[in-house]
Short mmCIF file of N, CA and C in Angstrom, two decimals:
data_model
loop_
_atom_site.label_atom_id
_atom_site.label_comp_id
_atom_site.label_asym_id
_atom_site.label_seq_id
_atom_site.Cartn_x
_atom_site.Cartn_y
_atom_site.Cartn_z
N TYR A 757 -13.36 3.62 3.60
CA TYR A 757 -13.84 2.67 2.64
C TYR A 757 -14.78 1.68 3.30
N ARG A 758 -14.36 1.23 4.49
CA ARG A 758 -15.17 0.25 5.19
C ARG A 758 -16.57 0.76 5.46
N THR A 759 -16.64 1.96 6.02
CA THR A 759 -17.93 2.54 6.35
C THR A 759 -18.81 2.69 5.11
N TYR A 760 -18.21 3.16 4.03
CA TYR A 760 -19.00 3.32 2.82
C TYR A 760 -19.49 1.99 2.29
N LEU A 761 -18.62 0.99 2.20
CA LEU A 761 -19.02 -0.31 1.69
C LEU A 761 -20.09 -0.94 2.57
N GLU A 762 -19.94 -0.81 3.88
CA GLU A 762 -20.96 -1.36 4.78
C GLU A 762 -22.29 -0.64 4.59
N SER A 763 -22.24 0.65 4.32
CA SER A 763 -23.49 1.39 4.09
C SER A 763 -24.19 0.93 2.80
N GLN A 764 -23.42 0.29 1.93
CA GLN A 764 -23.97 -0.24 0.67
C GLN A 764 -24.39 -1.70 0.80
N GLY A 765 -24.26 -2.25 2.00
CA GLY A 765 -24.70 -3.60 2.27
C GLY A 765 -23.61 -4.66 2.32
N ALA A 766 -22.35 -4.28 2.13
CA ALA A 766 -21.26 -5.25 2.19
C ALA A 766 -21.01 -5.66 3.63
N GLU A 767 -20.64 -6.90 3.83
CA GLU A 767 -20.23 -7.39 5.13
C GLU A 767 -18.72 -7.52 5.14
N ILE A 768 -18.06 -6.68 5.89
CA ILE A 768 -16.61 -6.56 5.89
C ILE A 768 -16.03 -7.32 7.07
N GLU A 769 -15.09 -8.19 6.78
CA GLU A 769 -14.38 -8.93 7.85
C GLU A 769 -13.16 -8.13 8.31
N GLU A 770 -12.49 -7.47 7.36
CA GLU A 770 -11.25 -6.76 7.70
C GLU A 770 -11.04 -5.63 6.68
N ALA A 771 -10.53 -4.50 7.15
CA ALA A 771 -10.14 -3.37 6.32
C ALA A 771 -8.80 -2.83 6.84
N ARG A 772 -7.82 -2.76 5.98
CA ARG A 772 -6.47 -2.33 6.38
C ARG A 772 -5.70 -1.88 5.14
N LEU A 773 -4.48 -1.42 5.38
CA LEU A 773 -3.59 -1.06 4.29
C LEU A 773 -2.84 -2.29 3.80
N ILE A 774 -2.46 -2.28 2.53
CA ILE A 774 -1.72 -3.40 1.95
C ILE A 774 -0.35 -3.53 2.64
N LYS A 775 0.09 -4.77 2.85
CA LYS A 775 1.36 -5.05 3.50
C LYS A 775 2.45 -5.29 2.47
N VAL A 776 3.71 -5.06 2.89
CA VAL A 776 4.86 -5.28 2.00
C VAL A 776 4.88 -6.71 1.50
N GLU A 777 4.57 -7.68 2.34
CA GLU A 777 4.57 -9.09 1.93
C GLU A 777 3.59 -9.33 0.78
N GLU A 778 2.45 -8.64 0.83
CA GLU A 778 1.48 -8.77 -0.26
C GLU A 778 1.98 -8.10 -1.53
N LEU A 779 2.65 -6.95 -1.39
CA LEU A 779 3.22 -6.28 -2.55
C LEU A 779 4.30 -7.13 -3.19
N GLU A 780 5.11 -7.80 -2.37
CA GLU A 780 6.14 -8.68 -2.91
C GLU A 780 5.51 -9.87 -3.66
N ALA A 781 4.44 -10.41 -3.11
CA ALA A 781 3.76 -11.51 -3.77
C ALA A 781 3.14 -11.07 -5.12
N LEU A 782 2.88 -9.76 -5.25
CA LEU A 782 2.33 -9.23 -6.50
C LEU A 782 3.41 -8.83 -7.52
N GLY A 783 4.70 -8.88 -7.10
CA GLY A 783 5.78 -8.56 -8.02
C GLY A 783 6.68 -7.43 -7.65
N CYS A 784 6.47 -6.78 -6.51
CA CYS A 784 7.39 -5.75 -6.04
C CYS A 784 8.61 -6.40 -5.38
N SER A 785 9.74 -5.71 -5.42
CA SER A 785 10.97 -6.27 -4.88
C SER A 785 11.71 -5.25 -4.02
N MET A 786 12.01 -5.61 -2.79
CA MET A 786 12.82 -4.75 -1.93
C MET A 786 14.28 -4.79 -2.36
N ASP A 787 14.70 -5.84 -3.07
CA ASP A 787 16.08 -5.96 -3.51
C ASP A 787 16.44 -4.92 -4.56
N ASP A 788 15.56 -4.66 -5.52
CA ASP A 788 15.86 -3.68 -6.57
C ASP A 788 14.96 -2.45 -6.49
N TYR A 789 14.20 -2.32 -5.40
CA TYR A 789 13.32 -1.13 -5.16
C TYR A 789 12.41 -0.89 -6.35
N SER A 790 11.75 -1.93 -6.81
CA SER A 790 10.94 -1.84 -8.00
C SER A 790 9.68 -2.68 -7.90
N CYS A 791 8.64 -2.22 -8.57
CA CYS A 791 7.43 -3.00 -8.75
C CYS A 791 7.23 -3.31 -10.23
N SER A 792 8.32 -3.32 -10.99
CA SER A 792 8.23 -3.48 -12.44
C SER A 792 7.67 -4.85 -12.85
N GLU A 793 7.78 -5.84 -11.98
CA GLU A 793 7.26 -7.17 -12.30
C GLU A 793 5.79 -7.33 -11.86
N ALA A 794 5.26 -6.31 -11.23
CA ALA A 794 3.87 -6.36 -10.74
C ALA A 794 2.91 -5.90 -11.84
N PRO A 795 1.63 -6.28 -11.74
CA PRO A 795 0.64 -5.73 -12.68
C PRO A 795 0.59 -4.20 -12.56
N GLU A 796 0.24 -3.54 -13.63
CA GLU A 796 0.26 -2.08 -13.66
C GLU A 796 -0.64 -1.47 -12.57
N TRP A 797 -1.75 -2.12 -12.22
CA TRP A 797 -2.65 -1.53 -11.20
C TRP A 797 -1.96 -1.45 -9.84
N VAL A 798 -0.91 -2.23 -9.62
CA VAL A 798 -0.19 -2.18 -8.34
C VAL A 798 0.56 -0.86 -8.20
N TYR A 799 1.10 -0.35 -9.28
CA TYR A 799 1.87 0.90 -9.22
C TYR A 799 1.26 2.04 -10.05
N GLY A 800 0.00 1.95 -10.34
CA GLY A 800 -0.68 2.98 -11.14
C GLY A 800 -0.80 4.34 -10.44
N THR A 801 -0.57 4.39 -9.17
CA THR A 801 -0.62 5.62 -8.40
C THR A 801 0.37 5.48 -7.25
N THR A 802 0.77 6.61 -6.68
CA THR A 802 1.71 6.60 -5.54
C THR A 802 0.94 6.45 -4.25
N TYR A 803 1.36 5.52 -3.40
CA TYR A 803 0.62 5.30 -2.14
C TYR A 803 1.49 4.64 -1.08
N TRP A 804 1.10 4.88 0.16
CA TRP A 804 1.75 4.25 1.31
C TRP A 804 1.26 2.81 1.48
N SER A 805 2.18 1.97 1.88
CA SER A 805 1.76 0.62 2.33
C SER A 805 1.46 0.71 3.81
N GLY A 806 1.05 -0.36 4.39
CA GLY A 806 0.79 -0.41 5.84
C GLY A 806 1.96 -0.96 6.63
N THR A 807 3.14 -0.98 6.01
CA THR A 807 4.32 -1.57 6.64
C THR A 807 5.37 -0.52 6.93
N ALA A 808 5.75 -0.40 8.18
CA ALA A 808 6.81 0.53 8.57
C ALA A 808 8.17 -0.02 8.14
N PHE A 809 9.08 0.86 7.81
CA PHE A 809 10.47 0.48 7.52
C PHE A 809 11.27 0.59 8.81
N ASP A 810 11.07 1.69 9.50
CA ASP A 810 11.67 1.92 10.81
C ASP A 810 10.71 2.86 11.57
N ASP A 811 11.22 3.55 12.58
CA ASP A 811 10.32 4.38 13.38
C ASP A 811 9.96 5.71 12.75
N VAL A 812 10.54 6.06 11.59
CA VAL A 812 10.21 7.33 10.94
C VAL A 812 9.88 7.20 9.46
N SER A 813 9.85 5.98 8.94
CA SER A 813 9.51 5.82 7.52
C SER A 813 8.70 4.56 7.29
N ALA A 814 8.04 4.54 6.16
CA ALA A 814 7.22 3.41 5.75
C ALA A 814 7.47 3.11 4.29
N TRP A 815 7.07 1.92 3.84
CA TRP A 815 7.24 1.54 2.43
C TRP A 815 6.24 2.25 1.59
N LEU A 816 6.70 2.73 0.43
CA LEU A 816 5.90 3.51 -0.48
C LEU A 816 6.02 2.93 -1.88
N VAL A 817 4.91 2.85 -2.59
CA VAL A 817 4.89 2.44 -3.98
C VAL A 817 4.70 3.70 -4.83
N TYR A 818 5.55 3.86 -5.84
CA TYR A 818 5.50 5.04 -6.70
C TYR A 818 4.79 4.75 -8.02
N SER A 819 4.12 5.73 -8.55
CA SER A 819 3.41 5.55 -9.83
C SER A 819 4.37 5.31 -10.98
N THR A 820 5.65 5.52 -10.78
CA THR A 820 6.67 5.26 -11.80
C THR A 820 7.14 3.82 -11.75
N GLY A 821 6.64 3.02 -10.79
CA GLY A 821 7.06 1.62 -10.64
C GLY A 821 8.10 1.41 -9.57
N GLY A 822 8.51 2.48 -8.90
CA GLY A 822 9.48 2.37 -7.82
C GLY A 822 8.82 1.87 -6.54
N PHE A 823 9.67 1.40 -5.63
CA PHE A 823 9.21 0.82 -4.38
C PHE A 823 10.32 1.04 -3.35
N SER A 824 10.07 1.85 -2.35
CA SER A 824 11.13 2.13 -1.38
C SER A 824 10.55 2.64 -0.07
N ASN A 825 11.42 2.74 0.91
CA ASN A 825 11.01 3.34 2.17
C ASN A 825 11.12 4.86 2.03
N TYR A 826 10.25 5.57 2.75
CA TYR A 826 10.18 7.02 2.63
C TYR A 826 9.80 7.61 3.98
N TYR A 827 10.45 8.70 4.33
CA TYR A 827 10.17 9.39 5.59
C TYR A 827 8.79 10.05 5.50
N TYR A 828 7.90 9.66 6.40
CA TYR A 828 6.53 10.16 6.35
C TYR A 828 6.38 11.57 6.88
N GLY A 829 7.39 12.15 7.44
CA GLY A 829 7.32 13.51 7.98
C GLY A 829 7.58 14.62 6.99
N TYR A 830 7.90 14.31 5.72
CA TYR A 830 8.19 15.34 4.76
C TYR A 830 6.96 16.17 4.38
N GLY A 831 5.79 15.68 4.63
CA GLY A 831 4.58 16.45 4.38
C GLY A 831 3.98 16.24 2.99
N TYR A 832 4.59 15.35 2.20
CA TYR A 832 3.98 15.05 0.91
C TYR A 832 2.70 14.25 1.13
N GLU A 833 1.74 14.46 0.28
CA GLU A 833 0.47 13.75 0.41
C GLU A 833 0.43 12.63 -0.61
N PHE A 834 0.47 11.41 -0.13
CA PHE A 834 0.37 10.23 -0.97
C PHE A 834 -0.91 9.50 -0.58
N GLY A 835 -1.40 8.65 -1.49
CA GLY A 835 -2.60 7.90 -1.21
C GLY A 835 -2.30 6.65 -0.38
N VAL A 836 -3.32 5.83 -0.22
CA VAL A 836 -3.19 4.57 0.47
C VAL A 836 -3.83 3.47 -0.38
N ARG A 837 -3.43 2.25 -0.17
CA ARG A 837 -4.00 1.13 -0.89
C ARG A 837 -4.75 0.25 0.10
N PRO A 838 -6.07 0.37 0.18
CA PRO A 838 -6.79 -0.43 1.14
C PRO A 838 -6.93 -1.89 0.68
N VAL A 839 -6.96 -2.76 1.63
CA VAL A 839 -7.28 -4.17 1.39
C VAL A 839 -8.58 -4.42 2.13
N ILE A 840 -9.61 -4.84 1.44
CA ILE A 840 -10.90 -5.09 2.02
C ILE A 840 -11.18 -6.59 1.92
N VAL A 841 -11.41 -7.25 3.04
CA VAL A 841 -11.73 -8.65 3.07
C VAL A 841 -13.21 -8.78 3.39
N LEU A 842 -13.94 -9.37 2.48
CA LEU A 842 -15.39 -9.54 2.66
C LEU A 842 -15.70 -10.80 3.44
N LYS A 843 -16.74 -10.76 4.25
CA LYS A 843 -17.22 -11.98 4.92
C LYS A 843 -17.90 -12.86 3.90
N LEU A 844 -17.71 -14.15 4.04
CA LEU A 844 -18.35 -15.11 3.12
C LEU A 844 -19.67 -15.59 3.68
#
């Protein structure tokens, strides 16, 4: 995403995956494993966050509104949610 946006003239300060703390601020909850309080665009597709749960799993947002840790070695293909910070 960064490379493409920069090729279009954007000045990018940072490009990374969304963090669990940001997902919680948007309405996801580790307590009930849900993003039901978040806006629909937060859980409109299944994707990995940029936050590890332990050494073999990471936090995952499900298109059904679920939110949990998941073993990344199962081989399922999930998307990612990039966070792009533009330079001012």
